[in-house]
Amino acid sequence: QGSIEWELWDHAKNRLAPAAGDADAPPATQQECIIDGLVSNKWYEAKVAAKNDAGWGEWSAISQLLLSNVPPAPAALTMQAVSSTSLRVQWKVPVCTPVVTHVAVSFRDVEDDWKVWDHSTKRLVVTGGDAAPATACECVIEDLEVGRRYEAKMMARNDVGWGDWSPISPPFWLGEQMDHGWSLHPVLDEDTKAALDKMMEVTKPEDLGTGRDVAHGHGRAYKDIKIHSAWRIENPNMWQRYCGQRS
């Protein structure tokens, strides 16, 4: 669609030919042809005319087709703790034509191999497994280990085939659940660690080492502060409520 001139299908050469030139028409017994070398995500048009001993008839109505591709790579998945041994994995199905029919979800401990989420058994399997329908937008993975980091990825399928994998989700540390949905998560990424170290830079070292802990003999005088480890306190339910009220 948008071309200046129509092209004719040359049956003998099995390719398109300029309409102004000579092209071998297919026989009446043929009802289809395959046209290669097209570009995805573009509209194409086609029409057909028939010939008998009296000559060529009128052109048919013009048909249109959007030549589609496999689905695009989905966005990274998100995870939240359901319990100290289970995670809820959530995703968004990409919008495309043809529409997505199935999604495949892979999950792993960051120190282990990938496994596939089997939609039928609701369990992780090493190979195979049934893909989830496009109507599914989450799964709950159980029987996990406390104190381990987990990550997930997914891809989508339509009538053309499977698309590319999504980016791998940020590692989720599965810790002990505290009261009312709160959970602890160690800070592991280097950017956050560097930002915290920056916040702890001492500009007046003379003010350190004079506190009550030193005065009462509970510690030694010091002139600098370094972060040994850091933890985040999260509550997914309260965060979702905050985002909803903010919107």
Coordinates of C-alpha atoms in Angstrom, one line a residue:
Q1 CA 0.0 0.0 0.0
G2 CA 1.4 3.4 -0.9
S3 CA 3.3 2.2 -4.0
I4 CA 3.0 4.2 -7.2
E5 CA 2.2 1.2 -9.4
W6 CA 0.7 -2.3 -9.1
E7 CA 2.9 -5.3 -9.8
L8 CA 1.8 -8.5 -11.4
W9 CA 2.5 -12.0 -10.2
D10 CA 4.7 -13.9 -12.8
H11 CA 3.8 -17.5 -12.5
A12 CA 6.7 -18.7 -14.6
K13 CA 9.4 -16.8 -12.7
N14 CA 7.6 -17.2 -9.3
R15 CA 8.0 -13.5 -8.5
L16 CA 6.5 -10.1 -8.9
A17 CA 7.0 -8.3 -12.2
P18 CA 6.2 -4.7 -13.3
A19 CA 2.6 -4.3 -14.5
A20 CA 3.9 -2.6 -17.7
G21 CA 5.9 -5.7 -18.7
D22 CA 5.0 -9.2 -19.7
A23 CA 4.1 -11.6 -16.9
D24 CA 3.0 -15.2 -17.2
A25 CA -0.5 -15.6 -15.7
P26 CA -1.1 -18.6 -13.4
P27 CA -3.5 -21.3 -14.7
A28 CA -7.0 -21.4 -13.5
T29 CA -6.2 -24.5 -11.4
Q30 CA -3.9 -22.4 -9.1
Q31 CA -5.6 -20.7 -6.2
E32 CA -2.6 -19.3 -4.3
C33 CA 0.9 -18.0 -4.5
I34 CA 3.6 -17.1 -2.0
I35 CA 5.3 -13.7 -2.3
D36 CA 8.6 -13.4 -0.6
G37 CA 10.8 -10.4 0.2
L38 CA 8.2 -8.3 1.8
V39 CA 8.6 -6.0 4.9
S40 CA 6.9 -6.6 8.2
N41 CA 4.5 -4.2 9.8
K42 CA 3.5 -2.7 6.4
W43 CA 0.1 -2.9 4.7
Y44 CA -0.1 -4.7 1.4
E45 CA -3.0 -4.9 -1.1
A46 CA -4.0 -7.5 -3.7
K47 CA -6.6 -8.0 -6.4
V48 CA -7.3 -10.7 -9.0
A49 CA -8.8 -10.9 -12.5
A50 CA -9.9 -13.9 -14.5
K51 CA -9.6 -14.7 -18.2
N52 CA -11.5 -17.0 -20.5
D53 CA -11.8 -17.3 -24.3
A54 CA -13.6 -14.0 -24.4
G55 CA -10.8 -12.1 -22.7
W56 CA -10.0 -10.6 -19.3
G57 CA -12.8 -9.8 -16.8
E58 CA -12.9 -7.0 -14.3
W59 CA -10.6 -6.8 -11.3
S60 CA -11.9 -8.0 -8.0
A61 CA -12.3 -5.9 -4.9
I62 CA -9.0 -4.9 -3.3
S63 CA -8.0 -6.9 -0.2
Q64 CA -5.7 -5.5 2.5
L65 CA -3.3 -7.3 4.8
L66 CA -1.0 -6.0 7.5
L67 CA 2.1 -8.2 7.2
S68 CA 2.8 -8.9 10.8
N69 CA 5.6 -10.2 12.8
V70 CA 6.1 -12.1 16.0
P71 CA 5.2 -10.3 19.2
P72 CA 7.7 -7.7 20.5
A73 CA 9.7 -8.5 23.6
P74 CA 7.5 -7.9 26.8
A75 CA 8.5 -5.6 29.5
A76 CA 10.4 -7.0 32.5
L77 CA 8.3 -9.0 34.9
T78 CA 7.6 -7.9 38.5
M79 CA 7.7 -10.1 41.6
Q80 CA 6.3 -9.8 45.2
A81 CA 6.5 -12.1 48.1
V82 CA 3.3 -14.1 49.0
S83 CA 4.9 -15.9 51.9
S84 CA 8.4 -16.8 53.0
T85 CA 8.5 -19.6 50.4
S86 CA 6.4 -18.3 47.5
L87 CA 6.5 -15.5 45.0
R88 CA 3.8 -13.9 42.8
V89 CA 5.2 -13.2 39.3
Q90 CA 3.3 -10.7 37.3
W91 CA 3.6 -9.5 33.7
K92 CA 1.9 -7.5 30.9
V93 CA 1.1 -9.1 27.6
P94 CA 2.4 -7.0 24.6
V95 CA -0.1 -5.5 22.2
C96 CA 0.4 -6.6 18.6
T97 CA -1.2 -7.9 15.4
P98 CA -1.9 -10.9 15.2
V99 CA -2.8 -10.8 18.9
V100 CA -0.8 -12.8 21.5
T101 CA -2.2 -16.2 22.2
H102 CA 0.2 -17.7 24.7
V103 CA 3.1 -16.6 27.0
A104 CA 6.0 -18.6 28.4
V105 CA 7.5 -17.8 31.8
S106 CA 11.0 -18.9 32.9
F107 CA 12.2 -18.7 36.5
R108 CA 15.3 -19.4 38.4
D109 CA 17.5 -19.0 41.5
V110 CA 20.2 -16.6 40.3
E111 CA 22.8 -19.3 41.0
D112 CA 20.8 -22.1 39.2
D113 CA 19.6 -23.0 35.7
W114 CA 16.4 -21.7 34.2
K115 CA 13.2 -23.6 34.6
V116 CA 9.8 -23.3 32.8
W117 CA 6.5 -22.5 34.5
D118 CA 4.0 -25.3 33.5
H119 CA 0.6 -23.7 33.4
S120 CA -1.2 -27.0 33.6
T121 CA 0.5 -28.4 36.8
K122 CA 1.2 -24.9 38.3
R123 CA 4.8 -26.0 38.9
L124 CA 8.3 -25.4 37.5
V125 CA 9.7 -28.0 35.1
V126 CA 13.1 -28.4 33.6
T127 CA 11.9 -28.7 30.0
G128 CA 8.6 -28.7 28.2
G129 CA 5.5 -27.5 30.1
D130 CA 2.3 -25.9 28.9
A131 CA 2.4 -22.2 28.0
A132 CA 0.0 -20.0 29.8
P133 CA -2.9 -18.4 27.7
A134 CA -2.6 -14.7 26.9
T135 CA -5.4 -14.0 29.4
A136 CA -3.1 -15.0 32.3
C137 CA -1.1 -12.1 33.8
E138 CA 0.4 -13.7 36.8
C139 CA 1.5 -17.0 38.5
V140 CA 2.4 -18.0 42.0
I141 CA 5.6 -20.1 42.4
E142 CA 5.8 -22.1 45.6
D143 CA 8.3 -24.3 47.5
L144 CA 11.1 -21.8 47.3
E145 CA 14.0 -21.3 49.7
V146 CA 14.2 -18.5 52.2
G147 CA 17.2 -16.2 51.8
R148 CA 17.7 -16.9 48.0
R149 CA 17.5 -14.5 45.1
Y150 CA 15.2 -15.2 42.2
E151 CA 14.6 -13.7 38.8
A152 CA 12.2 -14.3 35.9
K153 CA 11.7 -13.6 32.2
M154 CA 9.0 -14.3 29.6
M155 CA 8.2 -14.3 25.9
A156 CA 4.9 -14.1 24.0
R157 CA 3.5 -16.0 21.0
N158 CA 1.0 -15.2 18.3
D159 CA 0.0 -17.0 15.1
V160 CA 3.3 -16.0 13.5
G161 CA 5.5 -17.5 16.2
W162 CA 7.4 -16.8 19.4
G163 CA 8.9 -13.4 20.0
D164 CA 12.0 -12.4 21.9
W165 CA 12.6 -12.8 25.7
S166 CA 11.8 -9.9 27.9
P167 CA 14.6 -8.3 30.0
I168 CA 15.4 -10.4 33.0
S169 CA 13.6 -9.0 36.1
P170 CA 15.7 -7.5 38.9
P171 CA 16.7 -10.2 41.4
F172 CA 14.2 -10.6 44.2
W173 CA 15.5 -11.7 47.6
L174 CA 13.0 -13.9 49.3
G175 CA 13.3 -13.2 53.0
E176 CA 11.3 -14.0 56.1
Q177 CA 7.9 -12.4 56.2
M178 CA 7.3 -10.1 59.1
D179 CA 3.9 -9.0 60.6
H180 CA 1.3 -7.2 58.4
G181 CA 3.1 -8.0 55.1
W182 CA 6.4 -6.3 55.8
S183 CA 9.6 -8.0 54.6
L184 CA 13.3 -7.3 54.6
H185 CA 15.5 -7.2 51.5
P186 CA 19.3 -6.7 51.4
V187 CA 20.6 -3.9 49.2
L188 CA 22.7 -5.7 46.6
D189 CA 23.0 -3.4 43.6
E190 CA 26.2 -1.4 43.4
D191 CA 24.5 1.9 42.4
T192 CA 22.4 2.0 45.6
K193 CA 25.4 1.0 47.7
A194 CA 27.4 3.8 46.1
A195 CA 24.6 6.3 46.8
L196 CA 24.4 5.2 50.5
D197 CA 28.2 5.6 50.8
K198 CA 27.9 9.1 49.4
M199 CA 25.3 10.0 52.0
M200 CA 27.6 8.8 54.8
E201 CA 30.6 10.9 53.8
V202 CA 31.9 12.7 56.9
T203 CA 32.4 16.5 56.4
K204 CA 33.2 17.3 60.1
P205 CA 35.2 14.4 61.5
E206 CA 35.8 16.3 64.7
D207 CA 32.1 15.8 65.6
L208 CA 32.6 12.0 65.6
G209 CA 33.8 9.9 68.4
T210 CA 32.3 12.2 71.1
G211 CA 28.9 10.6 71.5
R212 CA 27.4 8.8 74.5
D213 CA 28.6 5.4 73.3
V214 CA 32.3 6.5 73.6
A215 CA 31.7 8.6 76.7
H216 CA 30.3 5.5 78.5
G217 CA 32.9 3.2 77.3
H218 CA 30.7 1.2 74.9
G219 CA 32.9 2.0 71.9
R220 CA 36.1 3.5 70.6
A221 CA 36.5 7.0 69.2
Y222 CA 36.1 7.1 65.5
K223 CA 36.6 9.7 62.7
D224 CA 34.8 8.0 59.8
I225 CA 31.6 6.0 58.9
K226 CA 31.4 3.2 56.5
I227 CA 28.4 1.1 55.5
H228 CA 28.9 -2.6 56.2
S229 CA 25.4 -3.7 54.9
A230 CA 22.1 -2.2 54.2
W231 CA 18.5 -3.5 54.0
R232 CA 15.2 -2.3 52.5
I233 CA 11.9 -2.7 54.3
E234 CA 9.1 -3.3 51.8
N235 CA 5.4 -3.8 52.0
P236 CA 4.0 -4.5 48.5
N237 CA 0.3 -4.1 49.5
M238 CA 1.0 -0.6 51.0
W239 CA 3.0 0.4 48.0
Q240 CA 0.2 -0.6 45.6
R241 CA -2.3 1.4 47.8
Y242 CA 0.0 4.4 47.8
C243 CA 0.4 4.3 44.0
G244 CA -3.3 3.9 43.5
Q245 CA -4.1 6.9 45.7
R246 CA -1.3 9.0 44.1
S247 CA -2.8 8.3 40.6

